[in-house]
PDB file of C-alpha atoms in Angstrom:
ATOM      1  CA  UNK A   1      -5.073  17.220  -5.623  1.00  0.00           C
ATOM      2  CA  UNK A   2      -2.496  14.468  -5.067  1.00  0.00           C
ATOM      3  CA  UNK A   3      -2.388  11.880  -7.849  1.00  0.00           C
ATOM      4  CA  UNK A   4      -1.293   8.339  -6.950  1.00  0.00           C
ATOM      5  CA  UNK A   5      -0.483   5.680  -9.549  1.00  0.00           C
ATOM      6  CA  UNK A   6       0.108   2.040  -8.550  1.00  0.00           C
ATOM      7  CA  UNK A   7       2.011  -0.544 -10.573  1.00  0.00           C
ATOM      8  CA  UNK A   8       3.520  -4.003 -10.157  1.00  0.00           C
ATOM      9  CA  UNK A   9       0.473  -6.211  -9.689  1.00  0.00           C
ATOM     10  CA  UNK A  10       0.014  -9.492 -11.499  1.00  0.00           C
ATOM     11  CA  UNK A  11      -0.548 -13.238 -11.236  1.00  0.00           C
ATOM     12  CA  UNK A  12       1.773 -15.299  -9.043  1.00  0.00           C
ATOM     13  CA  UNK A  13       1.753 -18.783  -7.512  1.00  0.00           C
ATOM     14  CA  UNK A  14       1.453 -19.283  -3.769  1.00  0.00           C
ATOM     15  CA  UNK A  15       4.828 -18.754  -2.126  1.00  0.00           C
ATOM     16  CA  UNK A  16       5.943 -16.300  -4.783  1.00  0.00           C
ATOM     17  CA  UNK A  17       6.738 -12.593  -4.572  1.00  0.00           C
ATOM     18  CA  UNK A  18       5.640  -9.297  -6.085  1.00  0.00           C
ATOM     19  CA  UNK A  19       6.795  -5.715  -5.594  1.00  0.00           C
ATOM     20  CA  UNK A  20       4.223  -2.922  -5.839  1.00  0.00           C
ATOM     21  CA  UNK A  21       5.113   0.717  -6.481  1.00  0.00           C
ATOM     22  CA  UNK A  22       3.088   3.902  -6.017  1.00  0.00           C
ATOM     23  CA  UNK A  23       4.244   7.229  -7.433  1.00  0.00           C
ATOM     24  CA  UNK A  24       2.754  10.492  -6.145  1.00  0.00           C
ATOM     25  CA  UNK A  25       2.462  13.679  -8.179  1.00  0.00           C
ATOM     26  CA  UNK A  26       0.624  16.985  -8.055  1.00  0.00           C
ATOM     27  CA  UNK A  27       0.170  18.836  -4.790  1.00  0.00           C
ATOM     28  CA  UNK A  28       1.747  17.094  -1.818  1.00  0.00           C
ATOM     29  CA  UNK A  29       2.016  18.044   1.825  1.00  0.00           C
ATOM     30  CA  UNK A  30       5.384  18.281   3.504  1.00  0.00           C
ATOM     31  CA  UNK A  31       5.206  15.272   5.845  1.00  0.00           C
ATOM     32  CA  UNK A  32       2.387  12.995   4.734  1.00  0.00           C
ATOM     33  CA  UNK A  33       2.069   9.295   5.474  1.00  0.00           C
ATOM     34  CA  UNK A  34       1.675   6.770   2.659  1.00  0.00           C
ATOM     35  CA  UNK A  35       0.411   3.229   2.677  1.00  0.00           C
ATOM     36  CA  UNK A  36      -1.443   0.341   1.115  1.00  0.00           C
ATOM     37  CA  UNK A  37      -4.961  -1.057   1.405  1.00  0.00           C
ATOM     38  CA  UNK A  38      -6.535  -4.035  -0.338  1.00  0.00           C
ATOM     39  CA  UNK A  39     -10.041  -5.093  -1.302  1.00  0.00           C
ATOM     40  CA  UNK A  40     -11.150  -8.596  -2.279  1.00  0.00           C
ATOM     41  CA  UNK A  41     -14.427  -9.237  -4.162  1.00  0.00           C
ATOM     42  CA  UNK A  42     -17.430  -8.732  -1.894  1.00  0.00           C
ATOM     43  CA  UNK A  43     -15.230  -7.523   0.974  1.00  0.00           C
ATOM     44  CA  UNK A  44     -14.409  -4.168   2.551  1.00  0.00           C
ATOM     45  CA  UNK A  45     -11.228  -2.270   1.798  1.00  0.00           C
ATOM     46  CA  UNK A  46      -8.739  -3.153   4.559  1.00  0.00           C
ATOM     47  CA  UNK A  47      -5.469  -1.659   5.760  1.00  0.00           C
ATOM     48  CA  UNK A  48      -2.285  -3.521   4.806  1.00  0.00           C
ATOM     49  CA  UNK A  49       0.699  -1.314   5.687  1.00  0.00           C
ATOM     50  CA  UNK A  50       1.576   2.334   6.251  1.00  0.00           C
ATOM     51  CA  UNK A  51       4.727   4.414   6.632  1.00  0.00           C
ATOM     52  CA  UNK A  52       5.228   7.980   7.858  1.00  0.00           C
ATOM     53  CA  UNK A  53       7.529  10.528   6.249  1.00  0.00           C
ATOM     54  CA  UNK A  54      10.156   9.785   8.926  1.00  0.00           C
ATOM     55  CA  UNK A  55       9.920   6.005   8.530  1.00  0.00           C
ATOM     56  CA  UNK A  56       7.599   4.773  11.286  1.00  0.00           C
ATOM     57  CA  UNK A  57       5.786   1.668   9.992  1.00  0.00           C
ATOM     58  CA  UNK A  58       2.534  -0.134  10.797  1.00  0.00           C
ATOM     59  CA  UNK A  59       1.471  -3.519   9.381  1.00  0.00           C
ATOM     60  CA  UNK A  60      -1.727  -5.492   9.464  1.00  0.00           C
ATOM     61  CA  UNK A  61      -1.247  -8.663  11.512  1.00  0.00           C
ATOM     62  CA  UNK A  62      -2.045 -10.811   8.482  1.00  0.00           C
ATOM     63  CA  UNK A  63       1.031  -9.597   6.561  1.00  0.00           C
ATOM     64  CA  UNK A  64       3.630  -9.176   9.316  1.00  0.00           C
ATOM     65  CA  UNK A  65       6.798 -11.082   8.496  1.00  0.00           C
ATOM     66  CA  UNK A  66       5.850 -11.416   4.820  1.00  0.00           C
ATOM     67  CA  UNK A  67       5.370  -7.856   3.476  1.00  0.00           C
ATOM     68  CA  UNK A  68       7.761  -4.918   3.713  1.00  0.00           C
ATOM     69  CA  UNK A  69       6.773  -1.294   3.096  1.00  0.00           C
ATOM     70  CA  UNK A  70       9.340   1.375   2.238  1.00  0.00           C
ATOM     71  CA  UNK A  71       9.449   4.848   0.696  1.00  0.00           C
ATOM     72  CA  UNK A  72      11.759   7.143  -1.208  1.00  0.00           C
ATOM     73  CA  UNK A  73      10.856  10.710  -0.250  1.00  0.00           C
ATOM     74  CA  UNK A  74      13.021  12.216  -2.993  1.00  0.00           C
ATOM     75  CA  UNK A  75      10.992  10.284  -5.588  1.00  0.00           C
ATOM     76  CA  UNK A  76       7.628  10.632  -3.810  1.00  0.00           C
ATOM     77  CA  UNK A  77       7.249   6.882  -4.144  1.00  0.00           C
ATOM     78  CA  UNK A  78       6.150   4.125  -1.759  1.00  0.00           C
ATOM     79  CA  UNK A  79       6.802   0.404  -2.273  1.00  0.00           C
ATOM     80  CA  UNK A  80       5.327  -2.832  -0.980  1.00  0.00           C
ATOM     81  CA  UNK A  81       7.517  -5.925  -1.217  1.00  0.00           C
ATOM     82  CA  UNK A  82       5.254  -8.972  -0.861  1.00  0.00           C
ATOM     83  CA  UNK A  83       6.909 -12.327  -0.132  1.00  0.00           C
ATOM     84  CA  UNK A  84       5.465 -15.781   0.586  1.00  0.00           C
ATOM     85  CA  UNK A  85       2.188 -14.769  -1.022  1.00  0.00           C
ATOM     86  CA  UNK A  86      -0.948 -16.720  -0.145  1.00  0.00           C
ATOM     87  CA  UNK A  87      -4.243 -17.129  -2.046  1.00  0.00           C
ATOM     88  CA  UNK A  88      -5.948 -15.016   0.632  1.00  0.00           C
ATOM     89  CA  UNK A  89      -3.727 -12.097  -0.423  1.00  0.00           C
ATOM     90  CA  UNK A  90      -5.642 -11.932  -3.714  1.00  0.00           C
ATOM     91  CA  UNK A  91      -7.198  -8.458  -3.982  1.00  0.00           C
ATOM     92  CA  UNK A  92      -6.996  -5.088  -5.648  1.00  0.00           C
ATOM     93  CA  UNK A  93      -4.253  -3.141  -3.879  1.00  0.00           C
ATOM     94  CA  UNK A  94      -4.701   0.615  -3.456  1.00  0.00           C
ATOM     95  CA  UNK A  95      -2.132   3.246  -2.574  1.00  0.00           C
ATOM     96  CA  UNK A  96      -3.056   5.995  -0.095  1.00  0.00           C
ATOM     97  CA  UNK A  97      -1.590   9.283   1.139  1.00  0.00           C
ATOM     98  CA  UNK A  98      -2.834  11.154   4.209  1.00  0.00           C
ATOM     99  CA  UNK A  99      -1.681  13.253   7.181  1.00  0.00           C
ATOM    100  CA  UNK A 100      -1.676  10.175   9.479  1.00  0.00           C
ATOM    101  CA  UNK A 101      -1.594   6.418   8.955  1.00  0.00           C
ATOM    102  CA  UNK A 102      -4.581   6.019  11.265  1.00  0.00           C
ATOM    103  CA  UNK A 103      -6.787   8.389   9.239  1.00  0.00           C
ATOM    104  CA  UNK A 104      -5.921   7.198   5.722  1.00  0.00           C
ATOM    105  CA  UNK A 105      -9.269   5.533   5.039  1.00  0.00           C
ATOM    106  CA  UNK A 106     -11.162   8.613   6.250  1.00  0.00           C
ATOM    107  CA  UNK A 107      -9.295  11.509   4.651  1.00  0.00           C
ATOM    108  CA  UNK A 108      -6.615  10.078   2.379  1.00  0.00           C
ATOM    109  CA  UNK A 109      -6.181  10.279  -1.384  1.00  0.00           C
ATOM    110  CA  UNK A 110      -6.475   7.038  -3.363  1.00  0.00           C
ATOM    111  CA  UNK A 111      -4.759   5.538  -6.361  1.00  0.00           C
ATOM    112  CA  UNK A 112      -6.660   3.591  -9.029  1.00  0.00           C
ATOM    113  CA  UNK A 113      -5.593   0.170  -7.735  1.00  0.00           C
ATOM    114  CA  UNK A 114      -3.572  -2.729  -9.091  1.00  0.00           C
ATOM    115  CA  UNK A 115      -4.745  -6.358  -9.180  1.00  0.00           C
ATOM    116  CA  UNK A 116      -2.798  -9.031  -7.289  1.00  0.00           C
ATOM    117  CA  UNK A 117      -3.876 -12.630  -7.891  1.00  0.00           C
ATOM    118  CA  UNK A 118      -2.262 -15.538  -6.026  1.00  0.00           C
ATOM    119  CA  UNK A 119      -3.019 -19.035  -7.298  1.00  0.00           C
ATOM    120  CA  UNK A 120      -2.652 -22.268  -5.330  1.00  0.00           C
TER     121      UNK A 120
END
């Protein structure tokens, strides 16, 4: 019942930056976690970053030091600032909302995805 809409993807050269946004609407729970996953062609959908309602953050090791997740609870929106992008970051990025960061892939709601392409 929660609708998630991602935006901000595009084509960027290696070393560049993009900022993704995800806006939630419809029925929401009071203290849900939100986060980002990504899926490259022929690969599984993998966790990128997550943030709880109170601000606790988890990152995948591959993006630590380069990506920053944040949220605005008043706007029901989560962001992913991606710096120093690498070709291996190329994927469709999906927003997720769930009771816990660790259960997002199992029980979370998904957005439609936004394409990020990093050229070398």
